[in-house]
Amino acid sequence: MIVNMSESATEQEIQHIIDRVREAGFNPHVTRGATKTIIAAVGAGGRRHEIESLQAAPGVENVVAIAAPYKLVSRQTKPHRTIVHVGDVAIGGPQVVVLAGPCSVETREQILETAHAVKAAGASMLRGGAYKPRTSPYEFQGLGEEALKLLAEAREQTGLPVVTEVMGTEDVDLIGDYADMFQVGARNMQNFALLRRLATANKPVLLKRGPSATVKEWLLAAEYLLSGGNPNVVLCERGIKTFETETRNTLDLAAVALARELTHLPVIADPSHGTGKPALIPPMSRAAIACGADGIIVEVHPCPERAWSDGPQSLTIDAFRNLMQTLSQPLRPVAVGNGTIRLGQAASAD
Ligand code: PEP
Ligand code: MN
């Protein structure tokens, strides 16, 4: 349930509602907008009718049910978009951000060269795996703490904040000592113990969509983080499993637009894992931005043919530079009747 306070509600009236929500057996989550305050009553086992009765309390505009099962993630609870700050990078603001780096951290030279190159090309954040979720146990599993140290050195040299994957609760403290943002990989989207732990970890989380997860399941995974106390969540669409075999996954850009419609959280797209094909990364990056993505995350390697993981989908440094230059390339003009319109101009009647 949501208690919408009126514009003229006093601080005392707001506090009274917060207390009453607790008394009714729910957790109060307060969103203070520019003019109005919204108090969400969230949790299982509370007494709904007591919240409904708050309609009669002073300072209350109305009491409504939250239609979605993901209560705190829903835009109904927080109509204004969330901006997640990672270091001095703002994800979800007016500018599209680019997170770039290798699939895995391999050597000091490899990560430092990549970090400097993506920074020079305009990336805002550095990615790189230290703990890798590999389909086969015989594949490279990541350098662990050694990679975390190298990522920290790369951040020191370039100023780029670092995002890296955490696969298990036992690694959260260590990774938190080095990284600026935790990545929850697609395979771990519903690792509920991990989500509960990251909810109290005090660092932002990049939550990838599971390859077989519905949008509702993805948003409910985000709800674990918000309801547990971490409001700094960025959603990432990275492609889902479909019958298509020509691309590694099917990048579901409708889900990007939908997630931005349903939630207040920033949403980014991963065209590297989403397609598995370097040639498709520039067009799908532009498409992601066109449909509202707040950013993209892209795999870049100084020598993809020598990469220890995901080489075939990695962009070379040159290709990444080109991508950055064409990211904001305008769409093609659309023919209207006999003439054409330019982008950003309304179609004229004649
Ligand atoms: C990755 O980012 O390298 C990765 C393993 O991604 P995903 O979890 O989306 O497969
Ligand atoms: Mn990868």
mmCIF file of N, CA and C and ligand atoms in Angstrom, residues 102-104 127-129 131-134 165 183-188 208-209 211 236-239 248-249 270 273-274 297 299 309-310 313, ligand 1:
data_model
loop_
_atom_site.group_PDB
_atom_site.id
_atom_site.type_symbol
_atom_site.label_atom_id
_atom_site.label_comp_id
_atom_site.label_asym_id
_atom_site.label_seq_id
_atom_site.Cartn_x
_atom_site.Cartn_y
_atom_site.Cartn_z
ATOM 1 N N PRO A 102 37.723 -5.427 -20.387
ATOM 2 C CA PRO A 102 37.768 -6.820 -20.828
ATOM 3 C C PRO A 102 36.743 -7.684 -20.086
ATOM 4 N N CYS A 103 36.442 -8.835 -20.668
ATOM 5 C CA CYS A 103 35.591 -9.799 -19.970
ATOM 6 C C CYS A 103 36.280 -10.156 -18.656
ATOM 7 N N SER A 104 37.544 -10.595 -18.738
ATOM 8 C CA SER A 104 38.306 -10.989 -17.545
ATOM 9 C C SER A 104 39.571 -10.149 -17.431
ATOM 10 N N ARG A 127 35.106 -2.010 -16.623
ATOM 11 C CA ARG A 127 34.633 -3.328 -16.229
ATOM 12 C C ARG A 127 35.780 -4.330 -16.337
ATOM 13 N N GLY A 128 35.659 -5.458 -15.627
ATOM 14 C CA GLY A 128 36.664 -6.513 -15.744
ATOM 15 C C GLY A 128 36.370 -7.573 -14.694
ATOM 16 N N GLY A 129 36.338 -8.828 -15.138
ATOM 17 C CA GLY A 129 35.983 -9.910 -14.223
ATOM 18 C C GLY A 129 37.186 -10.437 -13.468
ATOM 19 N N TYR A 131 36.299 -12.788 -10.780
ATOM 20 C CA TYR A 131 35.682 -14.092 -10.476
ATOM 21 C C TYR A 131 34.718 -14.362 -11.622
ATOM 22 N N LYS A 132 34.994 -15.393 -12.412
ATOM 23 C CA LYS A 132 34.237 -15.596 -13.632
ATOM 24 C C LYS A 132 33.287 -16.784 -13.533
ATOM 25 N N PRO A 133 32.018 -16.570 -13.889
ATOM 26 C CA PRO A 133 31.071 -17.682 -13.942
ATOM 27 C C PRO A 133 31.213 -18.375 -15.292
ATOM 28 N N ARG A 134 31.917 -19.471 -15.389
ATOM 29 C CA ARG A 134 32.147 -20.119 -16.670
ATOM 30 C C ARG A 134 31.276 -21.363 -16.788
ATOM 31 N N GLU A 165 32.320 -8.527 -11.082
ATOM 32 C CA GLU A 165 31.277 -9.487 -10.680
ATOM 33 C C GLU A 165 31.566 -10.148 -9.341
ATOM 34 N N GLN A 183 28.838 -6.303 -9.608
ATOM 35 C CA GLN A 183 28.020 -6.834 -10.711
ATOM 36 C C GLN A 183 27.450 -8.173 -10.277
ATOM 37 N N VAL A 184 26.126 -8.299 -10.370
ATOM 38 C CA VAL A 184 25.508 -9.609 -10.180
ATOM 39 C C VAL A 184 25.290 -10.159 -11.571
ATOM 40 N N GLY A 185 25.956 -11.240 -11.894
ATOM 41 C CA GLY A 185 25.911 -11.797 -13.240
ATOM 42 C C GLY A 185 24.565 -12.457 -13.523
ATOM 43 N N ALA A 186 24.353 -12.667 -14.831
ATOM 44 C CA ALA A 186 23.083 -13.219 -15.284
ATOM 45 C C ALA A 186 22.754 -14.547 -14.577
ATOM 46 N N ARG A 187 23.783 -15.358 -14.380
ATOM 47 C CA ARG A 187 23.537 -16.676 -13.770
ATOM 48 C C ARG A 187 23.192 -16.582 -12.303
ATOM 49 N N ASN A 188 23.467 -15.458 -11.703
ATOM 50 C CA ASN A 188 23.227 -15.289 -10.265
ATOM 51 C C ASN A 188 22.053 -14.367 -9.944
ATOM 52 N N LYS A 208 22.294 -7.865 -13.552
ATOM 53 C CA LYS A 208 22.026 -8.367 -14.897
ATOM 54 C C LYS A 208 20.780 -9.234 -14.909
ATOM 55 N N ARG A 209 20.083 -9.197 -16.024
ATOM 56 C CA ARG A 209 18.894 -10.033 -16.180
ATOM 57 C C ARG A 209 19.325 -11.456 -16.489
ATOM 58 N N PRO A 211 19.389 -15.104 -18.155
ATOM 59 C CA PRO A 211 19.121 -15.450 -19.558
ATOM 60 C C PRO A 211 17.717 -16.030 -19.777
ATOM 61 N N CYS A 236 20.512 -4.303 -15.878
ATOM 62 C CA CYS A 236 21.253 -4.508 -17.134
ATOM 63 C C CYS A 236 20.640 -5.646 -17.945
ATOM 64 N N GLU A 237 20.154 -5.295 -19.131
ATOM 65 C CA GLU A 237 19.641 -6.305 -20.078
ATOM 66 C C GLU A 237 20.832 -6.828 -20.875
ATOM 67 N N ARG A 238 21.045 -8.159 -20.842
ATOM 68 C CA ARG A 238 22.240 -8.734 -21.487
ATOM 69 C C ARG A 238 21.888 -9.867 -22.444
ATOM 70 N N GLY A 239 20.610 -9.901 -22.845
ATOM 71 C CA GLY A 239 20.220 -10.925 -23.810
ATOM 72 C C GLY A 239 19.640 -12.150 -23.115
ATOM 73 N N ARG A 248 24.555 -14.964 -29.973
ATOM 74 C CA ARG A 248 24.815 -15.716 -28.725
ATOM 75 C C ARG A 248 23.579 -15.710 -27.827
ATOM 76 N N ASN A 249 22.942 -14.550 -27.715
ATOM 77 C CA ASN A 249 21.674 -14.406 -26.989
ATOM 78 C C ASN A 249 20.793 -13.493 -27.821
ATOM 79 N N ASP A 270 23.750 -4.525 -22.497
ATOM 80 C CA ASP A 270 25.040 -5.180 -22.745
ATOM 81 C C ASP A 270 24.984 -5.839 -24.128
ATOM 82 N N HIS A 273 27.401 -9.393 -24.629
ATOM 83 C CA HIS A 273 26.802 -10.699 -24.345
ATOM 84 C C HIS A 273 25.461 -10.841 -25.058
ATOM 85 N N GLY A 274 24.819 -9.706 -25.327
ATOM 86 C CA GLY A 274 23.495 -9.734 -25.956
ATOM 87 C C GLY A 274 23.519 -10.235 -27.379
ATOM 88 N N ILE A 297 27.238 -1.400 -21.556
ATOM 89 C CA ILE A 297 28.459 -2.020 -21.035
ATOM 90 C C ILE A 297 29.013 -2.901 -22.149
ATOM 91 N N GLU A 299 32.438 -5.148 -23.894
ATOM 92 C CA GLU A 299 33.719 -5.825 -23.684
ATOM 93 C C GLU A 299 34.749 -5.378 -24.720
ATOM 94 N N SER A 309 38.817 -15.129 -22.056
ATOM 95 C CA SER A 309 37.373 -15.395 -22.081
ATOM 96 C C SER A 309 36.691 -14.375 -22.992
ATOM 97 N N ASP A 310 35.669 -14.812 -23.682
ATOM 98 C CA ASP A 310 34.818 -13.964 -24.527
ATOM 99 C C ASP A 310 35.583 -13.157 -25.581
ATOM 100 N N GLN A 313 33.673 -12.042 -28.940
ATOM 101 C CA GLN A 313 32.699 -10.945 -28.912
ATOM 102 C C GLN A 313 33.338 -9.616 -28.483
HETATM 103 C C1 PEP B 1 30.332 -10.777 -18.012
HETATM 104 O O1 PEP B 1 29.924 -9.625 -17.836
HETATM 105 O O2 PEP B 1 31.468 -11.065 -18.414
HETATM 106 C C2 PEP B 1 29.360 -11.876 -17.803
HETATM 107 C C3 PEP B 1 29.751 -13.084 -17.423
HETATM 108 O O3 PEP B 1 28.109 -11.496 -18.065
HETATM 109 P P1 PEP B 1 26.713 -12.295 -17.905
HETATM 110 O O4 PEP B 1 26.542 -12.542 -16.446
HETATM 111 O O5 PEP B 1 25.703 -11.326 -18.474
HETATM 112 O O6 PEP B 1 26.828 -13.559 -18.719
#
